[in-house]
PDB file of C-alpha atoms in Angstrom:
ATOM      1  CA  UNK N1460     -76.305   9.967 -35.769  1.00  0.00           C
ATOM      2  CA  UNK N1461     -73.459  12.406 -34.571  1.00  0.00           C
ATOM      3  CA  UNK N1462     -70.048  11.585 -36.700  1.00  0.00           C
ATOM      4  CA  UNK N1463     -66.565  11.699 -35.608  1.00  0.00           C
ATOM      5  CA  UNK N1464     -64.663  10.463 -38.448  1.00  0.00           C
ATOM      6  CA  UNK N1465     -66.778   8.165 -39.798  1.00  0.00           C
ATOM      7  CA  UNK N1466     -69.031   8.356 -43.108  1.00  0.00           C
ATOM      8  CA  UNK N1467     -71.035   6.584 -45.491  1.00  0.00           C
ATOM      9  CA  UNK N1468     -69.841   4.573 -48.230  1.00  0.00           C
ATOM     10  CA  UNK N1469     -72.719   2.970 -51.029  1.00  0.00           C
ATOM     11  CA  UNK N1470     -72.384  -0.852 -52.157  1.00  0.00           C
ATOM     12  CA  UNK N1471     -70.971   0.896 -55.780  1.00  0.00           C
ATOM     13  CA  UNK N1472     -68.079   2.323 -54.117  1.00  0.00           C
ATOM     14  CA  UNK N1473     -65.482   1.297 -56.067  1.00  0.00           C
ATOM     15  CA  UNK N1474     -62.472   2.561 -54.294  1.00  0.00           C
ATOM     16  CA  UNK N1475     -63.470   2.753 -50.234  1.00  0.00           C
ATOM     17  CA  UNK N1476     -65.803  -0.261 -49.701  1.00  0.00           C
ATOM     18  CA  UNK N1477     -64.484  -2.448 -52.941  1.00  0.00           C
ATOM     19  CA  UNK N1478     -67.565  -2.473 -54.982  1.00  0.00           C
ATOM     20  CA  UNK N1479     -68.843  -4.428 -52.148  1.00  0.00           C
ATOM     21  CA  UNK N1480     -72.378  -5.411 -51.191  1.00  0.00           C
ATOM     22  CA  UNK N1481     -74.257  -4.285 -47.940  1.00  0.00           C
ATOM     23  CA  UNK N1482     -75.514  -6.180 -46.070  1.00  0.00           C
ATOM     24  CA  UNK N1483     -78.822  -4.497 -45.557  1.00  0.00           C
ATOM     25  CA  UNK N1484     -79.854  -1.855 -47.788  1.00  0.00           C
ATOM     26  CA  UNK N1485     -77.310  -0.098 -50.402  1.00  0.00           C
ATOM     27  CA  UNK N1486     -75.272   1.612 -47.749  1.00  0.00           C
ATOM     28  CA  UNK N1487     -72.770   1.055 -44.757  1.00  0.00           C
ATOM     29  CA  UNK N1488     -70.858   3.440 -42.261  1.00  0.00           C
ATOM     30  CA  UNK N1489     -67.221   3.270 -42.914  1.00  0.00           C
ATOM     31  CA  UNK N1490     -65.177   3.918 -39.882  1.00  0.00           C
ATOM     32  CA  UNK N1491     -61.344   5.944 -39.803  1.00  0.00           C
ATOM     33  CA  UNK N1492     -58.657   5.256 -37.450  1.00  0.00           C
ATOM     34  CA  UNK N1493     -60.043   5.793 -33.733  1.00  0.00           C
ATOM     35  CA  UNK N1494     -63.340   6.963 -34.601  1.00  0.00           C
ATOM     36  CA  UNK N1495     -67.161   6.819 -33.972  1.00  0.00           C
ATOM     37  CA  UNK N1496     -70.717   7.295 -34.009  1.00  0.00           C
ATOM     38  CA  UNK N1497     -73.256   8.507 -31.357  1.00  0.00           C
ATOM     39  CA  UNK N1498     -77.169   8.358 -31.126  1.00  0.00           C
ATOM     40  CA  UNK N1499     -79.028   9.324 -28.144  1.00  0.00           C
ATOM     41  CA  UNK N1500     -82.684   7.659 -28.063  1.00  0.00           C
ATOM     42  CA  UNK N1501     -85.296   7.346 -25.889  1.00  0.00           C
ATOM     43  CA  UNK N1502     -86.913   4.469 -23.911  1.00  0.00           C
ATOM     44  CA  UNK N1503     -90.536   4.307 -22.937  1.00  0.00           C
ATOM     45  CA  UNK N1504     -92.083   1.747 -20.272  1.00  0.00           C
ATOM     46  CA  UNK N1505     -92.833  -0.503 -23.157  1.00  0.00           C
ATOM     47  CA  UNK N1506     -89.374  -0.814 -23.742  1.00  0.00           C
ATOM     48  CA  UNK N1507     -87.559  -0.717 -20.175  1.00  0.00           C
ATOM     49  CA  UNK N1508     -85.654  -3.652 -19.099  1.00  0.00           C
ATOM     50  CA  UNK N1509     -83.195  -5.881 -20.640  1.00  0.00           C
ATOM     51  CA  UNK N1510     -82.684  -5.541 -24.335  1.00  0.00           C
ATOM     52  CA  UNK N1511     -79.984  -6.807 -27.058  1.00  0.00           C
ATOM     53  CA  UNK N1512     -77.617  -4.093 -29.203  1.00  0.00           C
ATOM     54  CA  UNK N1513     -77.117  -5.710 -32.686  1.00  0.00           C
ATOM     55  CA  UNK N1514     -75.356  -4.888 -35.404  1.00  0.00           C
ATOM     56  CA  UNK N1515     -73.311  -6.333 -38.521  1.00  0.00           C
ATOM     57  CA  UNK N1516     -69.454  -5.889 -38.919  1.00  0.00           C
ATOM     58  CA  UNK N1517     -66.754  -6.474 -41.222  1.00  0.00           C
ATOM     59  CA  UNK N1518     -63.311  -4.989 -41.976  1.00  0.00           C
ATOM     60  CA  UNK N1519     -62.258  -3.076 -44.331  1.00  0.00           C
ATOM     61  CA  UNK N1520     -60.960  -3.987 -47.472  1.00  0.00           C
ATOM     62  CA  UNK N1521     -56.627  -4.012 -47.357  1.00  0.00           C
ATOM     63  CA  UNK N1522     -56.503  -2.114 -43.898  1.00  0.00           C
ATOM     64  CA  UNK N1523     -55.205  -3.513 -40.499  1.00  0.00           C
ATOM     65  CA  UNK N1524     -57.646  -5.470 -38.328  1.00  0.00           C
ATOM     66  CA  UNK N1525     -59.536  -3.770 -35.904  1.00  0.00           C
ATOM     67  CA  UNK N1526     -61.871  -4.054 -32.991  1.00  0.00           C
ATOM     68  CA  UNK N1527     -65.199  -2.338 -32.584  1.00  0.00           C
ATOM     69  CA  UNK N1528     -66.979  -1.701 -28.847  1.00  0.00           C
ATOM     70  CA  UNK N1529     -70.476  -0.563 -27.476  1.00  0.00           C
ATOM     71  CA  UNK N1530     -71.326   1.797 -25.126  1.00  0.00           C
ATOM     72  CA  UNK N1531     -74.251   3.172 -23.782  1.00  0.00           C
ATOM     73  CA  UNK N1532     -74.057   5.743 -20.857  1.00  0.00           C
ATOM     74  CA  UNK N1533     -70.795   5.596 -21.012  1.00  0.00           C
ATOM     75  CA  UNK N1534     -70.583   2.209 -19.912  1.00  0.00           C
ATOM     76  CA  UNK N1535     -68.726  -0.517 -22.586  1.00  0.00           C
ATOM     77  CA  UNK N1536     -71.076  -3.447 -23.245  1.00  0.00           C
ATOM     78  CA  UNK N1537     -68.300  -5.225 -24.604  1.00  0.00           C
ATOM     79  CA  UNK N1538     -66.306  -5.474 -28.063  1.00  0.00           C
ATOM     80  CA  UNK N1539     -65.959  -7.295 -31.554  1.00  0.00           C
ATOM     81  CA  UNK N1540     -62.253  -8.176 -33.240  1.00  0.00           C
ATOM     82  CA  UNK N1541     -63.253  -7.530 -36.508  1.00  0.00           C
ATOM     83  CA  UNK N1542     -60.222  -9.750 -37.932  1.00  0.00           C
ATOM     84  CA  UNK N1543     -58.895  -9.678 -41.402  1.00  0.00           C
ATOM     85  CA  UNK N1544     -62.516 -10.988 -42.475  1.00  0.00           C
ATOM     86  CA  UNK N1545     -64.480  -8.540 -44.666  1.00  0.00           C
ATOM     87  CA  UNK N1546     -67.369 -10.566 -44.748  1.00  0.00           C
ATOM     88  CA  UNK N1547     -70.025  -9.179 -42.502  1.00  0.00           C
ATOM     89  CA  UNK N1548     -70.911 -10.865 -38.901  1.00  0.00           C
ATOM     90  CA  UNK N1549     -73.469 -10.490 -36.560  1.00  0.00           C
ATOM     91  CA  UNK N1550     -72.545  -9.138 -33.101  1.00  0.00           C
ATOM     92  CA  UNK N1551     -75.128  -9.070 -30.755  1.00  0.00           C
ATOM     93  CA  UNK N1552     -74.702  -7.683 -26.938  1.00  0.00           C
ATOM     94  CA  UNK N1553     -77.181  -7.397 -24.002  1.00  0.00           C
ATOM     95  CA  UNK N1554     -77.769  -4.119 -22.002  1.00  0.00           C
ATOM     96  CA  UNK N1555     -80.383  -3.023 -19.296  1.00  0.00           C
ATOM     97  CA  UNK N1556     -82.580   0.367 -19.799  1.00  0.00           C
ATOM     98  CA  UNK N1557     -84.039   2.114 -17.633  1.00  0.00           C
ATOM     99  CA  UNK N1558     -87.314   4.766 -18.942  1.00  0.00           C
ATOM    100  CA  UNK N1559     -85.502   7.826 -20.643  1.00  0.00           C
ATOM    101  CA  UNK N1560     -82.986   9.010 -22.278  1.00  0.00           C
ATOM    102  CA  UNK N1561     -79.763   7.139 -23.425  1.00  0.00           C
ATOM    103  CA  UNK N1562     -76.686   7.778 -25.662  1.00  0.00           C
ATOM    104  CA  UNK N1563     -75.048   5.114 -27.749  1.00  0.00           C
ATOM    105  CA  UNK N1564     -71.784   5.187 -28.904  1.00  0.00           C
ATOM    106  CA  UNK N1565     -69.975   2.642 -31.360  1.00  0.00           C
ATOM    107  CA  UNK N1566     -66.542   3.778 -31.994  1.00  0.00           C
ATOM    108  CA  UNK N1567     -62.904   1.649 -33.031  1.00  0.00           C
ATOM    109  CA  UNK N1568     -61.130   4.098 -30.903  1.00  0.00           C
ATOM    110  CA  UNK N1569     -58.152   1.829 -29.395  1.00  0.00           C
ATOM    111  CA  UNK N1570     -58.028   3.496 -26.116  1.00  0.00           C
ATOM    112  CA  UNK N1571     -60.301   0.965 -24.927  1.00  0.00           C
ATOM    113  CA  UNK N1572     -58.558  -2.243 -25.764  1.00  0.00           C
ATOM    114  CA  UNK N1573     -54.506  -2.315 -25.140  1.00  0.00           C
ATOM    115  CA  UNK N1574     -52.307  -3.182 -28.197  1.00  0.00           C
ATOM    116  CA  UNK N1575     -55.888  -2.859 -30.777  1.00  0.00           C
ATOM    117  CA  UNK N1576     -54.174  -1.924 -33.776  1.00  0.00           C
ATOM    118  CA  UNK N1577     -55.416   0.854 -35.621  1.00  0.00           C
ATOM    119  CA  UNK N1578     -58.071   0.124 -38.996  1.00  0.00           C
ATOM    120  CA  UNK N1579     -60.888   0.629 -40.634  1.00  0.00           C
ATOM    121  CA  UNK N1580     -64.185  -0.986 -40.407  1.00  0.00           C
ATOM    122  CA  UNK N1581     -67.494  -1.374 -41.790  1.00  0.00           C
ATOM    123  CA  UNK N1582     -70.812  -1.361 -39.896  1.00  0.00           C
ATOM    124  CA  UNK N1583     -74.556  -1.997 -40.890  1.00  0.00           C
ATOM    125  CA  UNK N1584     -78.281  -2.671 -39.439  1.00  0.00           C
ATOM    126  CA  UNK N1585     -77.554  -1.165 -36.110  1.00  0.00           C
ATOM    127  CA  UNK N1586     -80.533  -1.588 -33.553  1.00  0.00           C
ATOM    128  CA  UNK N1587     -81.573  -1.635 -30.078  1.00  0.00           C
ATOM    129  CA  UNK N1588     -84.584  -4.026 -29.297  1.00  0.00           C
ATOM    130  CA  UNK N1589     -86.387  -5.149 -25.881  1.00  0.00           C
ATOM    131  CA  UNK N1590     -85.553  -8.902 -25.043  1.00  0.00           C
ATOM    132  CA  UNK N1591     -88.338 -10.702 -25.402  1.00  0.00           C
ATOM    133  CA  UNK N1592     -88.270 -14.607 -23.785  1.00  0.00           C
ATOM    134  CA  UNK N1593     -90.126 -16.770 -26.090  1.00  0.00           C
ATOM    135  CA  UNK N1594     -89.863 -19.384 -24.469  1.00  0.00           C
ATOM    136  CA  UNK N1595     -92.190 -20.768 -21.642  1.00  0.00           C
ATOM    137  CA  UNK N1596     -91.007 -22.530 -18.166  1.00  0.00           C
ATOM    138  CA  UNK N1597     -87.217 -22.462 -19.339  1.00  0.00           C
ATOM    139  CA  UNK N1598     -85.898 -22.533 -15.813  1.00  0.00           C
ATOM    140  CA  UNK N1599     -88.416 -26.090 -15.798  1.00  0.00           C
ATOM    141  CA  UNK N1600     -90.024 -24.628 -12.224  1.00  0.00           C
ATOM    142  CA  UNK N1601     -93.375 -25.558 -13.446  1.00  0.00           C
ATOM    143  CA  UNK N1602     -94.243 -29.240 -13.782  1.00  0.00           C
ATOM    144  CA  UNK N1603     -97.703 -31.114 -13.640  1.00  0.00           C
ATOM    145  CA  UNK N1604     -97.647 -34.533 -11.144  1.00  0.00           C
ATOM    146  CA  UNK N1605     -95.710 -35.220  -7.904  1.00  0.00           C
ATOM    147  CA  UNK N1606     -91.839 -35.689  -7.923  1.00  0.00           C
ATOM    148  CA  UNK N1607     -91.901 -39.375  -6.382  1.00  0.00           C
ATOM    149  CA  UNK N1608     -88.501 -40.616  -7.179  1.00  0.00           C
ATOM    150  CA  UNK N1609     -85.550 -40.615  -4.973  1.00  0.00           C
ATOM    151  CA  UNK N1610     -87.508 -39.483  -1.791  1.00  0.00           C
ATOM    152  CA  UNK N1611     -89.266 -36.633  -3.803  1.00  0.00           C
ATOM    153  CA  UNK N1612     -86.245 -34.888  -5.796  1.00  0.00           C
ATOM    154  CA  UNK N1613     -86.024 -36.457  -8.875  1.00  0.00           C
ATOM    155  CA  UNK N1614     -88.578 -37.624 -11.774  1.00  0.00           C
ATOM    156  CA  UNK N1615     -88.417 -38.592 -15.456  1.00  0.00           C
ATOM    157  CA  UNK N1616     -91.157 -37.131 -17.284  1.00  0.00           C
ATOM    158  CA  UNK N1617     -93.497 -39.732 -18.523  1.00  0.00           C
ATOM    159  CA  UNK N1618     -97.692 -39.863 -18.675  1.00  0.00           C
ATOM    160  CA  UNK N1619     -98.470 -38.466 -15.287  1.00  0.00           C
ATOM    161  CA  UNK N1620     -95.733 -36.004 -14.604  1.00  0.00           C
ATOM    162  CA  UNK N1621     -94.887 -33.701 -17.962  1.00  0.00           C
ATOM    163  CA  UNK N1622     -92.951 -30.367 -17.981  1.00  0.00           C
ATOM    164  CA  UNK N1623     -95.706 -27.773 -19.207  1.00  0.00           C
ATOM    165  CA  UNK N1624     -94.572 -26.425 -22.452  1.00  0.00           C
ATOM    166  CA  UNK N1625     -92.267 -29.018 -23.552  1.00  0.00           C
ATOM    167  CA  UNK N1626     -92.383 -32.682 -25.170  1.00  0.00           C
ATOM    168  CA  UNK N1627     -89.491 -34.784 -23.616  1.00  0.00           C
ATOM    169  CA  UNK N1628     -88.020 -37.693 -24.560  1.00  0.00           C
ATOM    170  CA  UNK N1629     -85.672 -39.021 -21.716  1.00  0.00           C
ATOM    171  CA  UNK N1630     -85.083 -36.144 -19.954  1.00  0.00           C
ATOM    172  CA  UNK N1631     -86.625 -34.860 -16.141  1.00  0.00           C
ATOM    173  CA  UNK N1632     -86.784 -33.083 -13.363  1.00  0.00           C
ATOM    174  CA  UNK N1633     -84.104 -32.789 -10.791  1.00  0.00           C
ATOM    175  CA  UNK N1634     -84.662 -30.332  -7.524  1.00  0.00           C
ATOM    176  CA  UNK N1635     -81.435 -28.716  -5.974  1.00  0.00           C
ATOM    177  CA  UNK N1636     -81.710 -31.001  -2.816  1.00  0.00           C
ATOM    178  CA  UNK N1637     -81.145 -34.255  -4.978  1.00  0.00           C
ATOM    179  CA  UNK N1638     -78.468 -36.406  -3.724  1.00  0.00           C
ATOM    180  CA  UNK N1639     -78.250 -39.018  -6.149  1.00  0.00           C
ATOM    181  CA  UNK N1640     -79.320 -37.737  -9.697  1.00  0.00           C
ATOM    182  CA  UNK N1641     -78.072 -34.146  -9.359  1.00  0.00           C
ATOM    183  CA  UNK N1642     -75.760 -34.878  -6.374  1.00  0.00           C
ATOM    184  CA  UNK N1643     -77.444 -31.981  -4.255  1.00  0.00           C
ATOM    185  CA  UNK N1644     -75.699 -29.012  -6.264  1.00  0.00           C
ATOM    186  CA  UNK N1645     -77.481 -25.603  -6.693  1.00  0.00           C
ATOM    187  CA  UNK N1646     -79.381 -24.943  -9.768  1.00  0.00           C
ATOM    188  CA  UNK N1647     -78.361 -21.893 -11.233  1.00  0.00           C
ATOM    189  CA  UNK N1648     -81.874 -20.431 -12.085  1.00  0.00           C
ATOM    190  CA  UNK N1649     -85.010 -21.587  -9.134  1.00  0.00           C
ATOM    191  CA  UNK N1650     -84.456 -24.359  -7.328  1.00  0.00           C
ATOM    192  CA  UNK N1651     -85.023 -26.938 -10.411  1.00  0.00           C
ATOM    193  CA  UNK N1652     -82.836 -28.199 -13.612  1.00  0.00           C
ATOM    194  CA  UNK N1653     -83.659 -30.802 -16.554  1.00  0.00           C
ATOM    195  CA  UNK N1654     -81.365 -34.221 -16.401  1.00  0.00           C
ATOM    196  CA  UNK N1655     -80.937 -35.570 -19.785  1.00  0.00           C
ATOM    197  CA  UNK N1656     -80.278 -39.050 -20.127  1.00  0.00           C
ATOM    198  CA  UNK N1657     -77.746 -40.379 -22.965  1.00  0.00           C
ATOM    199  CA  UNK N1658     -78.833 -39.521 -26.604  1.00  0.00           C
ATOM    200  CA  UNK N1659     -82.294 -37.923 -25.111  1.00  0.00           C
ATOM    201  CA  UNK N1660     -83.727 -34.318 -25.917  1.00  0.00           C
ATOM    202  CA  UNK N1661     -86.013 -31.689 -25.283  1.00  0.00           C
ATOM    203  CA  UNK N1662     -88.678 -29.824 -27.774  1.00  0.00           C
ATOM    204  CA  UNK N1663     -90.769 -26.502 -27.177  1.00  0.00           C
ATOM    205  CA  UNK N1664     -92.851 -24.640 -30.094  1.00  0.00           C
ATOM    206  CA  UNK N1665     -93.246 -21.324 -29.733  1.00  0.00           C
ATOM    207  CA  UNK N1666     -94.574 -18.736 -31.315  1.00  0.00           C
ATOM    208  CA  UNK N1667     -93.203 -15.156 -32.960  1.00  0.00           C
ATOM    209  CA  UNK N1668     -95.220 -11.647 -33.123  1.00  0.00           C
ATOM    210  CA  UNK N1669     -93.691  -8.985 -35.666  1.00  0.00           C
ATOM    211  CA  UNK N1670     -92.773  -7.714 -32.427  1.00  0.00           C
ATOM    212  CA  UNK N1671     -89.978 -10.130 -31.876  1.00  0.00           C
ATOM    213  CA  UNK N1672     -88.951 -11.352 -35.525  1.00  0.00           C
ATOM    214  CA  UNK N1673     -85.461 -10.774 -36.692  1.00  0.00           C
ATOM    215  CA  UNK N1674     -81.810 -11.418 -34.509  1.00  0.00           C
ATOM    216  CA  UNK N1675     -82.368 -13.626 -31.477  1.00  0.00           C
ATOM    217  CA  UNK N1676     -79.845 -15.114 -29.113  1.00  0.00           C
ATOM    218  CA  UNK N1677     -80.639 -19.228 -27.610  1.00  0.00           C
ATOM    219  CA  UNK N1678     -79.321 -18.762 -24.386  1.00  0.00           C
ATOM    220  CA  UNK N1679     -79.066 -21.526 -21.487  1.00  0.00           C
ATOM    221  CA  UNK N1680     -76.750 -23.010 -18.655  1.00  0.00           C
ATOM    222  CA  UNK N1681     -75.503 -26.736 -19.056  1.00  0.00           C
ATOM    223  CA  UNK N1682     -73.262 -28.997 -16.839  1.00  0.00           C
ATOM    224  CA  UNK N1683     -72.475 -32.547 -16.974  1.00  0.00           C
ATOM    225  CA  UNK N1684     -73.945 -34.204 -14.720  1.00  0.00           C
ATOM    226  CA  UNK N1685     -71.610 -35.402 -11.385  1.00  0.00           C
ATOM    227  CA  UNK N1686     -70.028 -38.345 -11.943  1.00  0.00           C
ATOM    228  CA  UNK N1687     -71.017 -39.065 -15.605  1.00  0.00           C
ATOM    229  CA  UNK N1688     -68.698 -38.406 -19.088  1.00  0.00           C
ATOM    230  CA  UNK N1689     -69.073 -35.470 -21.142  1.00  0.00           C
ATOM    231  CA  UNK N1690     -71.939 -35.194 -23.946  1.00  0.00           C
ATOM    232  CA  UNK N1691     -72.489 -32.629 -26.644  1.00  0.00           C
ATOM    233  CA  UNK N1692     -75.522 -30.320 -26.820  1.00  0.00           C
ATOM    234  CA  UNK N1693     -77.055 -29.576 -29.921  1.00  0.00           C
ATOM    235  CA  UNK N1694     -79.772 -26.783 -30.403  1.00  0.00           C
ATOM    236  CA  UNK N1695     -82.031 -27.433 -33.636  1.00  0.00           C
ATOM    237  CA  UNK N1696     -84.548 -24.451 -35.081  1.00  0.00           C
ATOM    238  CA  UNK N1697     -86.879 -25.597 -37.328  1.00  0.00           C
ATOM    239  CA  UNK N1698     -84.317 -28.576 -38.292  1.00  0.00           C
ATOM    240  CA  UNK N1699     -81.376 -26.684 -38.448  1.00  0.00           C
ATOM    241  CA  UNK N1700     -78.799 -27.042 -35.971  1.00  0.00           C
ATOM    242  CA  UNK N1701     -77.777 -23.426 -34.631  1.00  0.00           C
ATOM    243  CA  UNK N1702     -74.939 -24.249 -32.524  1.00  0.00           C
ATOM    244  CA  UNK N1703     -73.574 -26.694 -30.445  1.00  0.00           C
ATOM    245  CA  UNK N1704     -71.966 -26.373 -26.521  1.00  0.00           C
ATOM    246  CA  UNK N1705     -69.545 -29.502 -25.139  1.00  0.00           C
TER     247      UNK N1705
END
């Protein structure tokens, strides 16, 4: 790391970080007003293409709130408000690499943000990791049968037309052309999107390498569908609900 104002504080300090523990480890990097920290690092082929910045954040103890942004190449990958919280959070942000060399810079500098008050921070467990998809057929393009219903653009999954990679229960297949079930809108990734019927779901097991353990993101695109009320979406891992979308 190259340091402009910025330092590191253990999980004993009993005057700068509060006698506070880190998150990871025994130390964090305490940020100053309008500071920041740079690392330049290099990307192989292995590691080219879209990846995810993550790191943990939390103010600091009896100083103003702050916010803290990303950059790499100069170009701001977007920003946390830290808040009054001093309890560590996970921000996680998505960037594309290209092979060779790149320069990240996390800073609280409030040139970048108009009115950011000026504060001090905490950060911890800062990394930079490919983006791995661990999930199969998530844009549903791949299906085994024949799409029979409604003239060919619609079909519930059932014993002789299944979506490869996932167990369904209610849900199916709905092309882009489909007048009645999807009501002939685009689909925002191929040309197909899953219809869920009320109270219905969806379930894929996958697998993790040591290569992809740690911070992930569950990403996906929802819409009600034309003409219907509004339902809730609820994303379970291993029985836990992660989040929910409305």
């Amino acid at each position: 790391w190259t340091a402009n104002g910025t330092g590191i504080s253990t999980e004993k300090d009993t005057s700068t970080w509060k006698n506070r523990s880190a998150p990871k480890g025994n130390n964090v990097c305490i940020f100053g007003n309008e500071k920041s920290m740079t690392q330049t690092f290099t990307v192989d082929a292995s590691s080219a293409g879209p990846c995810w910045v993550s790191f943990l954040y939390a103010s600091r103890p009896s100083y103003p709130n702050t916010h803290i942004y990303v950059a790499i190449d100069g170009q701001v990958l977007g920003h946390v408000d830290c808040g009054s919280s001093t309890v560590f959070r996970h921000a996680l942000m998505e960037a594309e690499l290209a092979v060779g060399t790149h320069t990240l810079v996390i800073s609280n500098s409030n040139a970048h943000i108009a009115g950011n008050t000026k504060g001090n921070a905490a950060i911890d467990a800062v990394s930079i990791t490919p983006k791995r998809d661990l999930i199969f057929n998530g844009s549903f393009e791949e299906y085994t049968g024949t799409i029979t219903g409604n003239s060919g653009m619609w079909q519930a999954f059932g014993e002789d037309f299944y979506c490869p990679g996932w167990t369904a229960g209610g849900t199916g297949i709905s092309t882009e052309t489909d007048t009645t079930v999807w009501k002939d809108r685009s689909a925002p990734d191929g040309t197909n999107v899953c219809i869920f019927g009320a109270n219905k779901s969806m379930t894929q097991t996958f697998t993790v390498d040591a290569a992809s353990a740690g911070p992930c993101l569950v990403s996906l695109m929802y819409a009600v569908r034309k003409g219907y009320s509004g339902a809730v979406f609820h994303v379970n891992m291993d029985g836990v609900e992660v989040g929910s979308v409305e």
